[in-house]
Short mmCIF file of C-alpha atoms and ligand atoms in Angstrom, two decimals:
data_model
loop_
_atom_site.label_atom_id
_atom_site.label_comp_id
_atom_site.label_asym_id
_atom_site.label_seq_id
_atom_site.Cartn_x
_atom_site.Cartn_y
_atom_site.Cartn_z
CA MET A 1 -74.10 53.13 -9.77
CA SER A 2 -70.66 52.51 -9.76
CA SER A 3 -67.93 54.70 -11.74
CA LEU A 4 -64.53 53.41 -12.63
CA ALA A 5 -63.21 56.74 -12.54
CA LEU A 6 -61.80 56.73 -9.47
CA MET A 7 -59.86 54.21 -10.40
CA ARG A 8 -56.84 56.39 -10.41
CA TRP A 9 -57.89 57.76 -7.53
CA LEU A 10 -57.01 53.51 -5.00
CA GLU A 11 -53.50 52.99 -7.19
CA SER A 12 -52.28 56.05 -5.04
CA ALA A 13 -53.50 54.20 -1.58
CA PRO A 14 -52.17 50.39 -3.36
CA HIS A 15 -53.36 48.78 -0.19
CA ARG A 16 -56.54 49.78 -0.47
CA TYR A 17 -57.09 49.94 -4.54
CA ASP A 18 -58.54 45.99 -4.86
CA ALA A 19 -61.54 46.31 -2.34
CA GLY A 20 -61.66 49.77 -3.58
CA MET A 21 -62.12 48.12 -6.94
CA ARG A 22 -64.25 45.78 -6.23
CA TRP A 23 -66.83 47.78 -4.47
CA LEU A 24 -66.21 50.45 -7.49
CA THR A 25 -67.52 47.27 -9.91
CA LEU A 26 -70.33 45.91 -8.21
CA GLY A 27 -67.76 42.88 -8.24
CA ARG A 28 -67.37 42.57 -11.77
CA VAL A 29 -64.07 42.82 -11.83
CA SER A 30 -63.08 39.19 -10.17
CA ARG A 31 -65.02 38.09 -13.05
CA VAL A 32 -63.40 41.25 -15.54
CA HIS A 33 -59.62 39.97 -14.37
CA ALA A 34 -61.53 35.57 -14.46
CA ALA A 35 -62.73 35.72 -18.48
CA VAL A 36 -59.33 38.22 -18.16
CA ALA A 37 -56.79 34.63 -17.47
CA GLU A 38 -59.35 32.02 -18.98
CA ALA A 39 -58.83 33.56 -21.96
CA ALA A 40 -54.74 34.32 -21.95
CA ALA A 41 -53.93 31.14 -20.38
CA ALA A 42 -55.78 28.37 -21.98
CA LYS A 43 -52.57 26.15 -21.95
CA PRO A 44 -50.02 25.48 -18.85
CA GLU A 45 -46.61 26.65 -19.62
CA VAL A 46 -47.52 29.74 -21.22
CA ARG A 47 -44.95 32.41 -21.39
CA ILE A 48 -46.93 35.39 -21.17
CA LEU A 49 -46.39 39.34 -20.41
CA GLU A 50 -48.78 41.51 -18.44
CA ILE A 51 -48.50 45.06 -18.61
CA GLY A 52 -49.59 47.24 -15.79
CA CYS A 53 -50.00 44.04 -13.66
CA GLY A 54 -50.81 46.64 -10.44
CA THR A 55 -51.69 43.75 -7.50
CA GLY A 56 -51.13 41.43 -9.94
CA ALA A 57 -54.46 39.99 -9.32
CA ILE A 58 -55.05 38.97 -13.24
CA THR A 59 -51.07 37.42 -12.18
CA ALA A 60 -51.79 35.20 -9.57
CA LEU A 61 -55.17 34.13 -12.18
CA LEU A 62 -51.80 33.43 -14.67
CA VAL A 63 -49.93 32.24 -12.14
CA GLU A 64 -52.64 29.14 -11.03
CA ARG A 65 -53.27 27.96 -14.50
CA GLY A 66 -49.06 27.00 -14.93
CA ALA A 67 -48.24 30.39 -16.92
CA ARG A 68 -44.61 32.08 -16.82
CA VAL A 69 -45.00 35.04 -16.31
CA THR A 70 -43.30 38.62 -17.10
CA ALA A 71 -45.51 41.13 -15.03
CA LEU A 72 -44.69 44.86 -15.07
CA ASP A 73 -45.79 48.12 -13.65
CA GLN A 74 -45.04 51.65 -13.25
CA ASN A 75 -45.45 51.92 -10.07
CA PRO A 76 -42.88 50.67 -7.40
CA GLU A 77 -46.05 50.68 -4.85
CA MET A 78 -48.02 48.93 -6.57
CA LEU A 79 -45.59 46.12 -7.66
CA GLU A 80 -44.93 45.59 -4.13
CA GLN A 81 -48.60 44.96 -3.89
CA ALA A 82 -48.06 42.52 -5.85
CA ARG A 83 -44.73 40.75 -4.80
CA ALA A 84 -46.85 40.43 -1.19
CA ARG A 85 -49.80 38.88 -3.22
CA LEU A 86 -47.65 36.13 -4.94
CA ALA A 87 -44.81 35.59 -3.03
CA ALA A 88 -45.50 31.45 -2.41
CA ALA A 89 -45.35 31.37 -6.10
CA PRO A 90 -43.39 28.47 -7.42
CA PRO A 91 -39.38 29.75 -7.96
CA GLY A 92 -38.89 31.05 -11.69
CA ALA A 93 -43.32 31.60 -12.16
CA VAL A 94 -43.09 35.54 -12.85
CA THR A 95 -40.36 38.17 -13.04
CA TRP A 96 -41.29 41.41 -11.98
CA ILE A 97 -40.02 44.71 -13.66
CA GLU A 98 -40.72 48.37 -13.28
CA ARG A 99 -41.22 49.57 -16.26
CA THR A 100 -43.44 52.19 -18.36
CA ALA A 101 -45.64 50.07 -20.83
CA SER A 102 -43.53 51.89 -23.53
CA GLU A 103 -39.83 50.02 -22.69
CA ILE A 104 -41.38 46.59 -23.53
CA ASP A 105 -39.27 47.16 -26.87
CA ALA A 106 -36.52 45.74 -24.86
CA LEU A 107 -38.00 42.77 -24.26
CA PRO A 108 -37.77 40.01 -27.01
CA ALA A 109 -39.55 39.71 -30.13
CA ALA A 110 -41.78 36.99 -31.07
CA GLY A 111 -40.66 36.20 -27.13
CA PHE A 112 -44.30 35.36 -25.67
CA ASP A 113 -47.42 33.36 -26.25
CA ALA A 114 -49.31 36.00 -24.55
CA ALA A 115 -50.47 38.84 -23.84
CA VAL A 116 -52.24 41.12 -21.24
CA ALA A 117 -53.32 44.68 -20.56
CA GLY A 118 -55.36 44.74 -17.56
CA LEU A 119 -56.81 48.23 -17.03
CA CYS A 120 -54.27 49.78 -18.22
CA LEU A 121 -54.66 51.04 -21.74
CA SER A 122 -57.26 53.82 -20.26
CA GLU A 123 -54.46 55.70 -18.49
CA MET A 124 -52.21 56.12 -21.32
CA SER A 125 -52.53 58.86 -23.79
CA ALA A 126 -54.03 57.44 -27.46
CA GLY A 127 -50.07 58.33 -29.30
CA GLU A 128 -48.45 55.98 -26.35
CA ARG A 129 -51.95 53.04 -26.06
CA ALA A 130 -50.76 53.25 -29.87
CA PHE A 131 -47.45 52.91 -29.55
CA VAL A 132 -47.78 50.59 -26.92
CA LEU A 133 -50.19 47.74 -28.87
CA ARG A 134 -47.85 47.60 -31.55
CA GLU A 135 -44.63 46.22 -29.93
CA LEU A 136 -47.40 44.17 -27.66
CA ALA A 137 -47.74 42.99 -30.84
CA LEU A 138 -43.60 42.31 -32.29
CA ARG A 139 -43.27 40.73 -28.20
CA LEU A 140 -45.86 37.95 -29.62
CA ARG A 141 -44.81 34.54 -32.04
CA PRO A 142 -46.76 34.31 -34.78
CA GLY A 143 -50.46 33.00 -33.45
CA GLY A 144 -50.04 34.20 -29.66
CA ALA A 145 -53.25 36.31 -27.78
CA LEU A 146 -53.40 39.38 -26.75
CA VAL A 147 -56.46 39.66 -24.02
CA ALA A 148 -57.37 43.06 -23.11
CA ALA A 149 -59.52 44.34 -20.95
CA ASP A 150 -61.27 47.95 -19.98
CA GLU A 151 -62.57 50.66 -19.55
CA VAL A 152 -64.77 51.37 -22.41
CA GLN A 153 -67.23 53.85 -23.64
CA PRO A 154 -70.91 51.97 -24.23
CA ARG A 155 -71.54 50.90 -27.93
CA SER A 156 -75.57 53.11 -27.56
CA THR A 157 -76.54 56.65 -27.69
CA GLY A 158 -78.68 56.47 -24.05
CA GLN A 159 -76.32 53.89 -22.87
CA ARG A 160 -73.47 56.60 -23.64
CA LEU A 161 -75.49 59.12 -21.89
CA LEU A 162 -76.32 57.48 -19.19
CA HIS A 163 -72.32 56.92 -18.95
CA ALA A 164 -70.92 60.22 -18.79
CA LEU A 165 -74.58 61.62 -16.66
CA LEU A 166 -72.68 59.32 -13.41
CA ARG A 167 -69.51 59.05 -14.84
CA GLY A 168 -69.36 63.21 -15.20
CA PRO A 169 -68.55 63.88 -11.26
CA GLN A 170 -66.87 61.28 -9.73
CA ALA A 171 -64.37 62.14 -12.61
CA ALA A 172 -63.93 65.58 -11.44
CA LEU A 173 -64.08 64.03 -7.61
CA ALA A 174 -61.24 61.90 -9.30
CA TRP A 175 -59.88 64.65 -10.31
CA LEU A 176 -59.80 66.56 -7.40
CA ILE A 177 -58.73 64.35 -5.09
CA ALA A 178 -55.99 62.02 -7.17
CA GLY A 179 -55.71 64.97 -9.34
CA SER A 180 -56.26 62.42 -12.13
CA THR A 181 -59.09 60.31 -13.82
CA SER A 182 -59.07 57.32 -16.25
CA HIS A 183 -59.92 57.61 -19.71
CA PRO A 184 -62.36 55.40 -21.25
CA ILE A 185 -61.36 54.32 -24.92
CA ARG A 186 -63.99 55.03 -27.38
CA ASP A 187 -62.95 51.18 -29.16
CA LEU A 188 -60.25 49.27 -27.87
CA ALA A 189 -60.98 46.63 -29.68
CA GLY A 190 -60.70 49.10 -33.24
CA GLU A 191 -57.14 50.02 -31.46
CA VAL A 192 -55.81 46.77 -31.46
CA ALA A 193 -56.78 45.81 -34.35
CA ALA A 194 -55.26 48.95 -35.83
CA ALA A 195 -51.73 48.01 -34.07
CA GLY A 196 -51.78 44.89 -36.77
CA PHE A 197 -53.86 42.17 -34.18
CA GLU A 198 -56.75 40.07 -35.72
CA VAL A 199 -59.86 40.48 -32.86
CA ARG A 200 -61.70 37.22 -32.38
CA SER A 201 -64.06 38.64 -29.21
CA GLU A 202 -65.04 41.15 -27.54
CA ARG A 203 -67.78 40.87 -24.08
CA ARG A 204 -68.15 43.85 -22.41
CA TRP A 205 -69.84 43.77 -18.39
CA LEU A 206 -71.55 46.34 -16.70
CA LEU A 207 -73.91 48.51 -18.58
CA GLY A 208 -71.07 48.14 -21.90
CA ARG A 209 -68.34 50.13 -19.35
CA LEU A 210 -65.48 47.48 -19.28
CA ALA A 211 -65.27 45.00 -21.76
CA VAL A 212 -62.19 42.62 -22.50
CA VAL A 213 -60.93 42.43 -26.83
CA VAL A 214 -59.36 38.99 -27.15
CA ALA A 215 -56.97 38.83 -30.98
CA GLU A 216 -54.42 37.70 -32.09
CA ARG A 217 -51.21 38.18 -34.40
CA PRO A 218 -51.62 37.20 -37.31
CA ARG A 219 -49.65 33.72 -38.29
C1 SAM B 1 -56.31 50.28 -12.96
S1 SAM B 1 -55.03 49.48 -12.47
C2 SAM B 1 -55.02 47.80 -12.94
C3 SAM B 1 -53.77 47.05 -12.42
C4 SAM B 1 -53.87 44.41 -12.79
N1 SAM B 1 -53.89 45.28 -14.59
C5 SAM B 1 -55.65 44.84 -12.38
O1 SAM B 1 -56.78 44.39 -12.68
O2 SAM B 1 -56.25 44.39 -11.30
C6 SAM B 1 -54.13 49.81 -13.53
C7 SAM B 1 -52.63 49.77 -13.95
O3 SAM B 1 -51.59 50.17 -14.50
C8 SAM B 1 -50.16 50.66 -14.67
N2 SAM B 1 -50.60 51.24 -15.76
C9 SAM B 1 -50.85 52.81 -15.86
N3 SAM B 1 -49.96 53.15 -16.92
C10 SAM B 1 -48.86 52.82 -17.26
C11 SAM B 1 -47.43 52.39 -17.84
N4 SAM B 1 -47.13 53.35 -19.11
N5 SAM B 1 -46.32 51.38 -17.78
C12 SAM B 1 -46.90 50.39 -16.70
N6 SAM B 1 -48.12 50.70 -15.96
C13 SAM B 1 -48.59 50.58 -16.30
C14 SAM B 1 -50.70 51.96 -12.63
O4 SAM B 1 -49.55 51.75 -12.30
C15 SAM B 1 -51.25 50.59 -11.77
O5 SAM B 1 -50.72 49.61 -11.82
#
């Protein structure tokens, strides 16, 4: 059984992040990335704001689908991997920004057709996440889509118990070697709705521990 508790540790070594995540998620992360890209870039030429782009796995899929992406991450080493991955992207397809997600308030209001948050909201405090989700809503045009994929707490009591048993030791290991771990979100769809979005769908993988929420800024 894999666990996402070690995700933060992988971020401390960006060159092994992609392979490590495939291993930790038993390959499910690639399916999640594909689902995110499909939902966010349903049409070509969409303007997408991606927060926490990491090594650019989702960014690359969005660009393949013809999107123009503003990709932001606070970690320069992750951004370096992302830039290398997309070195052959068409000119102007990606704008890279080294910044924290809470600084997106400097970006144009209603300037994007879609926003993507891949496995990064769970790395924020609840307060930062609420602020960032509200700001993402303001960066989207009315009717624009938010696609958020993240580690979440399973819904059923049995799955939550199993999750706690399996995750505990790996979270402790992550703290020992990296000094941090991720924090599964209790109610991602509820937090997205509280930020002013209308939730359209929620899909789950990995025994209910990895969710993709698709929502819309009301028109
Ligand atoms: C687990 S990685 C996921 C990367 C990528 N989205 C993916 O799905 O492969 C999380 C990324 O979010 C970034 N991140 C976390 N909190 C952030 C914040 N507050 N502002 C900007 N980036 C953040 C980290 O630096 C890291 O690159």
